[in-house]
Coordinates of C-alpha atoms in Angstrom, one line a residue:
M1 CA 104.0 92.3 134.0
D2 CA 104.9 90.1 130.7
D3 CA 104.7 87.3 133.3
E4 CA 101.0 86.8 135.5
G5 CA 102.9 84.2 137.6
E6 CA 104.6 86.6 139.2
A7 CA 101.9 89.1 139.8
K8 CA 100.0 87.2 142.2
T9 CA 100.7 88.7 145.9
F10 CA 101.3 92.4 147.3
K11 CA 104.4 92.2 147.8
S12 CA 105.5 90.6 144.1
L13 CA 104.3 93.8 142.9
G14 CA 106.9 95.4 144.5
V15 CA 104.6 96.6 148.1
C16 CA 106.1 97.5 151.1
D17 CA 105.9 94.9 154.3
E18 CA 104.4 97.7 156.2
M19 CA 102.1 98.3 153.6
V20 CA 101.4 94.6 152.7
E21 CA 99.7 93.8 156.3
A22 CA 98.1 96.7 155.8
C23 CA 96.0 95.5 152.8
E24 CA 95.8 91.8 154.7
S25 CA 94.5 93.3 157.2
L26 CA 91.4 94.6 155.0
G27 CA 91.2 91.2 153.3
W28 CA 92.9 92.2 150.4
K29 CA 94.5 88.9 149.6
T30 CA 95.2 88.8 145.9
P31 CA 95.6 92.5 144.0
T32 CA 93.0 93.2 141.3
K33 CA 93.9 93.4 137.4
I34 CA 94.0 97.5 137.6
Q35 CA 96.2 96.5 140.6
V36 CA 99.1 94.7 138.8
E37 CA 99.1 96.7 136.3
A38 CA 99.3 100.0 138.1
I39 CA 101.5 99.8 141.4
P40 CA 104.5 98.4 139.6
H41 CA 105.1 101.3 137.4
A42 CA 103.6 104.2 139.9
L43 CA 106.3 102.6 143.0
E44 CA 109.1 103.2 139.7
G45 CA 108.0 107.0 139.7
R46 CA 106.1 107.4 136.7
D47 CA 102.9 109.3 136.0
V48 CA 99.6 107.0 135.6
I49 CA 96.7 106.8 133.6
G50 CA 94.6 103.9 134.4
L51 CA 91.4 103.5 132.4
A52 CA 88.9 100.3 134.6
Q53 CA 85.4 99.7 135.1
T54 CA 83.7 100.4 138.2
G55 CA 84.6 97.9 141.0
S56 CA 88.0 97.4 139.9
G57 CA 90.4 98.3 143.3
K58 CA 91.5 101.3 141.8
T59 CA 91.4 103.5 145.0
G60 CA 94.4 100.8 146.1
A61 CA 96.1 101.0 143.0
F62 CA 97.0 105.1 143.8
A63 CA 96.8 104.4 147.9
L64 CA 99.4 102.4 148.0
P65 CA 101.9 103.6 146.5
I66 CA 101.3 107.2 147.7
L67 CA 101.3 105.9 151.3
Q68 CA 104.8 103.4 150.5
A69 CA 106.0 107.4 149.4
L70 CA 104.7 108.6 152.4
L71 CA 107.0 105.9 155.2
G72 CA 110.1 107.2 153.3
N73 CA 109.6 110.9 153.5
P74 CA 106.4 111.7 156.2
R75 CA 105.6 115.6 155.7
P76 CA 102.3 117.2 155.4
F77 CA 100.2 118.3 152.6
F78 CA 102.1 115.1 150.9
A79 CA 99.0 114.3 148.4
C80 CA 96.0 115.6 147.1
V81 CA 92.5 113.1 145.5
L82 CA 90.2 115.0 143.8
S83 CA 86.5 113.4 143.5
P84 CA 83.9 114.5 141.9
T85 CA 81.1 113.7 144.5
R86 CA 81.5 113.8 148.8
E87 CA 80.7 110.3 149.2
L88 CA 83.2 108.8 147.2
A89 CA 85.9 111.2 148.9
I90 CA 85.0 110.1 152.1
Q91 CA 85.1 107.2 151.3
I92 CA 88.6 107.1 149.5
S93 CA 89.6 108.7 152.9
Q94 CA 88.2 106.2 155.0
Q95 CA 90.4 103.8 153.0
F96 CA 93.5 105.6 153.5
E97 CA 92.9 106.1 157.1
A98 CA 93.0 102.0 157.2
L99 CA 95.3 101.2 154.9
G100 CA 97.8 103.7 156.7
S101 CA 96.0 103.5 160.3
S102 CA 99.7 101.7 161.3
I103 CA 101.8 104.2 160.2
G104 CA 99.9 107.0 162.2
V105 CA 98.7 108.5 158.3
K106 CA 96.5 111.7 159.0
C107 CA 93.7 112.4 156.5
T108 CA 92.0 116.0 155.6
V109 CA 88.6 115.8 153.9
L110 CA 87.3 118.9 152.1
L111 CA 84.0 119.1 151.2
G112 CA 81.0 121.6 150.4
G113 CA 77.8 121.4 152.9
V114 CA 80.2 121.1 155.7
D115 CA 81.7 124.4 157.8
M116 CA 84.4 125.9 156.6
M117 CA 85.8 126.5 159.8
A118 CA 85.8 123.6 161.2
Q119 CA 87.8 122.3 158.1
A120 CA 90.6 124.8 158.5
I121 CA 91.2 123.8 161.6
S122 CA 91.4 120.3 160.7
L123 CA 94.1 121.9 157.9
A124 CA 96.3 123.7 160.4
K125 CA 96.5 120.4 161.9
R126 CA 99.2 119.8 159.1
P127 CA 97.4 116.2 157.4
H128 CA 99.6 114.1 155.3
I129 CA 96.4 113.6 152.9
I130 CA 93.8 115.4 151.4
V131 CA 90.8 114.7 150.0
G132 CA 88.1 116.7 148.4
T133 CA 86.0 118.1 145.9
P134 CA 87.8 120.5 143.7
G135 CA 85.5 123.3 144.4
R136 CA 85.8 123.3 148.2
L137 CA 89.2 122.6 147.6
L138 CA 89.9 125.8 145.6
D139 CA 88.1 128.0 148.1
H140 CA 90.3 127.0 151.4
L141 CA 93.3 127.8 148.7
S142 CA 92.1 131.3 148.2
N143 CA 90.6 131.8 151.5
T144 CA 92.3 129.6 154.2
K145 CA 95.5 131.6 155.4
G146 CA 98.4 129.6 155.7
F147 CA 97.3 126.8 153.6
N148 CA 98.9 126.2 150.3
L149 CA 99.9 122.7 148.6
R150 CA 103.3 124.3 147.9
L151 CA 104.9 121.0 148.8
L152 CA 102.5 118.4 147.0
K153 CA 104.5 115.4 146.0
Y154 CA 101.2 113.6 144.5
L155 CA 97.9 114.5 142.9
V156 CA 95.1 111.8 141.6
L157 CA 92.5 112.8 139.5
D158 CA 89.9 110.2 140.3
E159 CA 87.0 109.6 138.4
A160 CA 88.5 112.1 135.7
D161 CA 85.7 111.6 132.7
R162 CA 82.6 112.6 135.6
L163 CA 85.1 115.3 137.0
L164 CA 84.7 117.0 134.3
N165 CA 81.5 116.8 133.0
M166 CA 80.9 118.3 136.3
D167 CA 81.9 121.1 135.0
F168 CA 85.4 121.5 137.4
E169 CA 87.3 121.8 134.8
K170 CA 87.7 125.8 135.8
A171 CA 88.3 125.0 139.1
I172 CA 90.9 122.5 138.4
D173 CA 92.8 124.3 135.9
D174 CA 92.9 127.3 138.8
I175 CA 94.5 123.9 141.5
L176 CA 97.1 123.6 139.1
K177 CA 98.3 126.7 139.1
A178 CA 98.2 126.3 143.0
I179 CA 101.0 123.3 142.8
P180 CA 104.4 122.4 142.3
R181 CA 105.3 121.3 138.5
E182 CA 107.3 118.5 140.0
R183 CA 105.8 115.9 141.4
R184 CA 103.9 112.2 140.3
T185 CA 100.2 112.8 139.0
Y186 CA 97.8 110.1 138.5
L187 CA 94.9 109.8 136.6
F188 CA 92.5 107.0 136.8
S189 CA 88.7 107.5 134.6
A190 CA 86.1 104.9 133.5
T191 CA 86.4 106.5 130.3
M192 CA 89.0 108.6 127.8
T193 CA 87.1 111.5 126.9
K194 CA 88.6 114.2 124.6
K195 CA 88.1 116.4 127.8
V196 CA 89.9 113.8 129.7
G197 CA 92.9 113.6 126.6
K198 CA 93.2 117.1 127.1
L199 CA 94.0 117.2 130.8
Q200 CA 96.3 114.3 130.7
R201 CA 98.3 116.6 128.3
A202 CA 97.9 119.5 130.7
C203 CA 99.2 117.4 134.0
L204 CA 100.7 114.5 132.8
K205 CA 104.9 114.1 132.5
N206 CA 105.2 111.1 130.0
P207 CA 103.0 109.0 131.2
V208 CA 102.1 105.0 131.5
K209 CA 98.9 103.9 130.3
I210 CA 96.9 101.2 131.5
E211 CA 93.8 99.9 130.3
A212 CA 92.6 96.9 132.7
S213 CA 89.5 96.6 130.2
S214 CA 89.2 97.8 126.7
K215 CA 85.9 97.7 126.5
Y216 CA 82.4 98.2 128.2
S217 CA 82.1 95.1 130.0
T218 CA 80.3 94.0 132.9
V219 CA 81.6 91.5 135.3
E220 CA 81.2 87.7 134.9
T221 CA 79.7 87.1 138.2
L222 CA 77.1 90.1 137.8
K223 CA 72.9 88.5 136.3
Q224 CA 71.4 91.2 134.2
Q225 CA 68.1 91.1 132.9
F226 CA 65.0 92.5 131.6
C227 CA 61.5 93.2 132.4
F228 CA 59.4 94.7 129.4
V229 CA 56.5 96.5 131.4
P230 CA 53.3 98.9 131.1
S231 CA 54.3 102.7 131.9
K232 CA 51.4 102.7 134.6
Y233 CA 52.1 99.5 136.1
K234 CA 56.1 100.6 137.2
D235 CA 55.6 101.0 140.4
C236 CA 53.9 97.2 140.6
Y237 CA 56.7 95.8 139.3
L238 CA 59.0 97.7 141.2
V239 CA 57.3 96.4 144.4
Y240 CA 56.3 92.8 143.7
I241 CA 60.2 92.6 142.8
L242 CA 61.1 93.7 145.8
T243 CA 58.5 91.7 147.5
E244 CA 59.9 88.4 146.0
M245 CA 63.8 89.1 147.4
S246 CA 63.1 90.9 150.0
G247 CA 65.8 89.4 152.1
S248 CA 68.2 91.1 149.7
T249 CA 70.0 94.4 149.6
S250 CA 68.6 96.6 146.6
M251 CA 70.0 99.8 144.6
V252 CA 66.8 100.7 143.0
F253 CA 68.2 103.7 140.4
T254 CA 65.8 106.6 139.3
R255 CA 66.6 109.6 136.9
T256 CA 65.4 112.6 139.6
C257 CA 65.3 114.0 142.9
D258 CA 61.9 113.8 143.3
A259 CA 61.1 110.2 141.8
T260 CA 63.7 108.6 144.8
R261 CA 61.8 110.8 147.3
L262 CA 58.4 109.8 145.9
L263 CA 59.5 105.9 145.8
A264 CA 61.1 105.8 149.3
L265 CA 57.6 107.1 150.6
L266 CA 55.6 104.4 148.6
L267 CA 57.9 102.0 149.4
R268 CA 58.0 102.5 153.6
N269 CA 53.9 102.8 153.3
L270 CA 54.0 99.3 152.2
G271 CA 56.1 98.3 154.8
L272 CA 59.8 98.2 153.3
K273 CA 62.2 99.4 154.5
A274 CA 63.4 101.7 151.8
I275 CA 65.5 104.9 152.1
P276 CA 66.6 107.4 149.5
I277 CA 69.8 109.6 148.3
C278 CA 70.3 112.2 146.0
G279 CA 72.6 115.4 144.9
Q280 CA 69.5 117.5 146.4
M281 CA 69.6 116.1 149.9
S282 CA 72.2 117.8 152.8
Q283 CA 75.4 116.2 153.1
A284 CA 75.0 114.7 156.5
K285 CA 71.5 113.7 155.0
R286 CA 73.2 111.7 152.7
L287 CA 75.8 110.3 155.1
G288 CA 73.0 109.6 157.4
A289 CA 71.4 107.4 154.4
L290 CA 74.4 105.6 153.5
N291 CA 75.6 104.3 156.6
K292 CA 71.8 103.3 157.6
F293 CA 72.3 101.4 154.1
K294 CA 75.5 99.7 154.9
A295 CA 74.7 98.9 158.9
G296 CA 71.5 97.4 157.8
E297 CA 69.0 99.4 159.2
C298 CA 67.4 99.8 156.0
N299 CA 67.6 97.3 153.5
I300 CA 67.0 99.6 149.9
L301 CA 68.2 102.6 149.1
I302 CA 66.5 104.4 146.5
C303 CA 69.2 107.1 144.9
T304 CA 69.8 108.9 141.2
D305 CA 73.0 108.7 139.3
V306 CA 75.4 110.0 142.4
A307 CA 75.2 106.8 143.8
S308 CA 75.9 104.6 140.9
R309 CA 80.3 105.8 140.7
G310 CA 83.1 105.1 143.5
L311 CA 80.9 103.9 146.4
D312 CA 81.5 100.6 147.7
I313 CA 79.2 99.1 149.8
P314 CA 79.8 95.7 149.7
S315 CA 76.5 94.0 150.7
V316 CA 74.6 94.6 147.3
D317 CA 72.8 91.8 145.8
L318 CA 70.4 93.4 143.6
V319 CA 70.4 96.8 141.5
I320 CA 67.4 97.5 139.4
N321 CA 67.2 99.9 136.7
Y322 CA 63.4 101.8 138.2
D323 CA 64.4 104.3 135.1
I324 CA 66.3 103.5 132.1
P325 CA 69.6 105.9 131.5
S326 CA 69.5 108.1 129.4
N327 CA 73.4 107.7 129.1
S328 CA 74.4 104.2 128.5
K329 CA 77.7 104.1 130.2
D330 CA 76.0 105.0 132.9
Y331 CA 73.9 101.5 133.4
I332 CA 77.6 99.7 133.8
H333 CA 78.0 102.0 136.7
R334 CA 74.9 101.4 138.4
V335 CA 74.9 97.8 137.4
G336 CA 78.5 97.8 139.3
R337 CA 77.1 98.2 142.7
T338 CA 76.3 94.4 142.9
A339 CA 78.7 91.3 142.5
R340 CA 82.0 93.9 143.6
A341 CA 85.3 92.2 144.4
G342 CA 84.4 88.3 142.9
R343 CA 80.8 87.9 144.4
S344 CA 77.7 87.4 142.5
G345 CA 74.9 89.1 141.7
L346 CA 71.3 90.4 139.7
A347 CA 70.6 93.2 137.5
I348 CA 66.5 93.8 136.4
S349 CA 66.1 96.3 134.2
L350 CA 62.8 97.8 134.1
V351 CA 61.8 99.4 130.4
N352 CA 58.4 100.5 129.7
Q353 CA 57.3 101.8 126.2
Y354 CA 59.5 105.0 126.5
E355 CA 62.6 103.8 126.8
V356 CA 63.1 100.9 124.8
G357 CA 65.4 103.2 122.7
S358 CA 67.5 103.9 125.8
Y359 CA 67.3 100.1 126.4
I360 CA 68.6 98.6 123.2
Q361 CA 71.6 101.2 123.1
I362 CA 72.5 99.5 126.6
E363 CA 72.6 96.1 124.7
K364 CA 74.9 97.4 122.1
L365 CA 77.2 99.2 124.6
I366 CA 77.8 96.1 126.2
G367 CA 77.8 93.3 123.8
I368 CA 75.0 91.4 125.2
E369 CA 71.6 90.8 124.7
L370 CA 70.1 90.2 127.9
P371 CA 67.4 87.4 129.4
K372 CA 63.5 88.8 130.3
F373 CA 62.9 88.2 134.1
L374 CA 60.5 86.2 133.6
V375 CA 57.4 87.2 135.9
E376 CA 53.8 86.6 135.5
E377 CA 51.9 90.1 135.0
A378 CA 48.6 88.7 137.1
E379 CA 50.2 88.0 139.8
V380 CA 52.2 91.1 140.1
L381 CA 48.6 93.2 139.2
L382 CA 47.0 91.9 142.8
L383 CA 49.7 94.2 144.1
L384 CA 47.6 97.5 142.2
E385 CA 45.0 98.5 144.5
R386 CA 47.6 98.6 147.5
V387 CA 50.1 100.4 145.6
S388 CA 48.2 102.9 143.9
D389 CA 46.5 103.6 147.9
A390 CA 50.6 103.6 148.9
K391 CA 51.6 106.8 146.1
R392 CA 48.5 108.4 146.4
I393 CA 49.2 108.6 150.1
S394 CA 52.8 109.7 149.5
Q395 CA 51.7 112.4 146.3
M396 CA 49.9 113.9 149.4
K397 CA 52.6 114.1 152.0
M398 CA 55.3 114.9 149.1
K399 CA 52.8 117.7 148.0
E400 CA 52.2 119.0 152.3
S401 CA 56.3 118.7 152.4
V402 CA 56.7 121.4 150.0
G403 CA 54.1 123.4 150.9
N404 CA 55.5 123.9 154.3
K405 CA 58.7 124.7 152.5
K406 CA 57.2 127.5 151.0
R407 CA 55.9 128.4 153.8
R408 CA 58.7 129.0 156.0
K409 CA 60.9 130.6 152.8
S410 CA 57.7 132.9 152.8
E411 CA 57.1 133.3 156.6
D412 CA 61.6 134.1 156.6
A413 CA 60.9 136.4 153.9
D414 CA 58.4 138.2 155.4
D415 CA 60.0 138.6 158.3
E416 CA 63.8 139.9 156.6
E417 CA 61.2 142.4 155.2
T418 CA 59.6 143.3 158.7
E419 CA 63.4 143.6 159.5
R420 CA 63.9 145.7 156.4
Y421 CA 61.6 148.6 157.2
A422 CA 62.2 148.5 161.3
I423 CA 65.7 149.4 159.9
T424 CA 65.0 151.8 157.1
T425 CA 62.9 153.2 159.5
K426 CA 65.1 154.1 162.0
N427 CA 67.5 155.2 159.9
S428 CA 65.1 158.1 157.9
K429 CA 64.3 159.0 161.3
R430 CA 68.0 159.6 162.4
T431 CA 68.3 161.4 158.6
N432 CA 65.5 164.1 159.8
K433 CA 67.2 164.6 163.1
F434 CA 69.9 165.6 161.2
K435 CA 68.6 168.0 159.1
M436 CA 66.5 169.7 162.0
K437 CA 69.9 170.4 163.7

């Protein structure tokens, strides 16, 4: 696309009228850079590798060509999209359904942590699009009677670098063996790792490679700052910032699942509306937390990196890095939760004395020295007593919760042991009776 003047509307990219109307109904007025670059090649029938930063409109870049092709050839199991996380899979499915609502597109989501029988019933209705995590899709290909992807026309690997980092490699290999070689394949990734390069060679034919961002970068509308804090006062600084920006919608990133739960309890004890989300929660609880946050019932989401990629939560004003990520690239994905689609946003990183090395690596990666978030420590420490009390109560609640879980597990184990003993005794009596005869 040499003439950028021509690429200002979806119509000029070759998108058909039905799909242009669908874009308008979702408020997509102009295509993003990755859409401008990828859609024309995809509509020509080429395989595509798209490298783009988070929040760049990747879903639209592969969903529009697939739906346009489906319009001309409506059939079940037309396309399959693989995603690294359950939340992202649900979001992709929702976008397909929204774009395809006027043409009656049916979508099924296949995720772990959800009843397989309900998913099998959904597959029996022969949907057009399947979106899922690799492990659960493979479970259905292996175990669900009558289900196969032998007629598949399109395969999409979204967030491919993360798919492979999460050790889905074996599952993806098995899926590739079970689908037709004659198909279109789209591979989208934030980074081009060795594993992604290997996957590209294995499953794409003469692809066109598109880079919407040549280096690791954050969007211009994002204001980024850091605050150097002593480790023992980090909770105080977090509470101070969230209180100062109490009208904002905020995401707070931590390193561990336990930290998300502890911080959410601490903030709630101080009267702030916080909710945790992490990989150890059940699928229903994760979705419930996400929906409460999207609906505005809670304005602070405390999360691990499970929420750093792919989730489009359009109204986030503030991202706080409570823990600095050890992998610098995760910083880009975290702060990409705000300042999306041209809006402004703020990211503040709380850096303690043990995290300086990791923080310097982030500044090197993005090529910017970030300004300080100015705050008077004396003001922050006015909160110390209240925050310390709230933390102590939160830690006690967490210990009680862990104790209750262990007790329930122990009781369940005792019940099982009693049941096993009863069965063994019953069988032993039967055996002795048989011997006496």
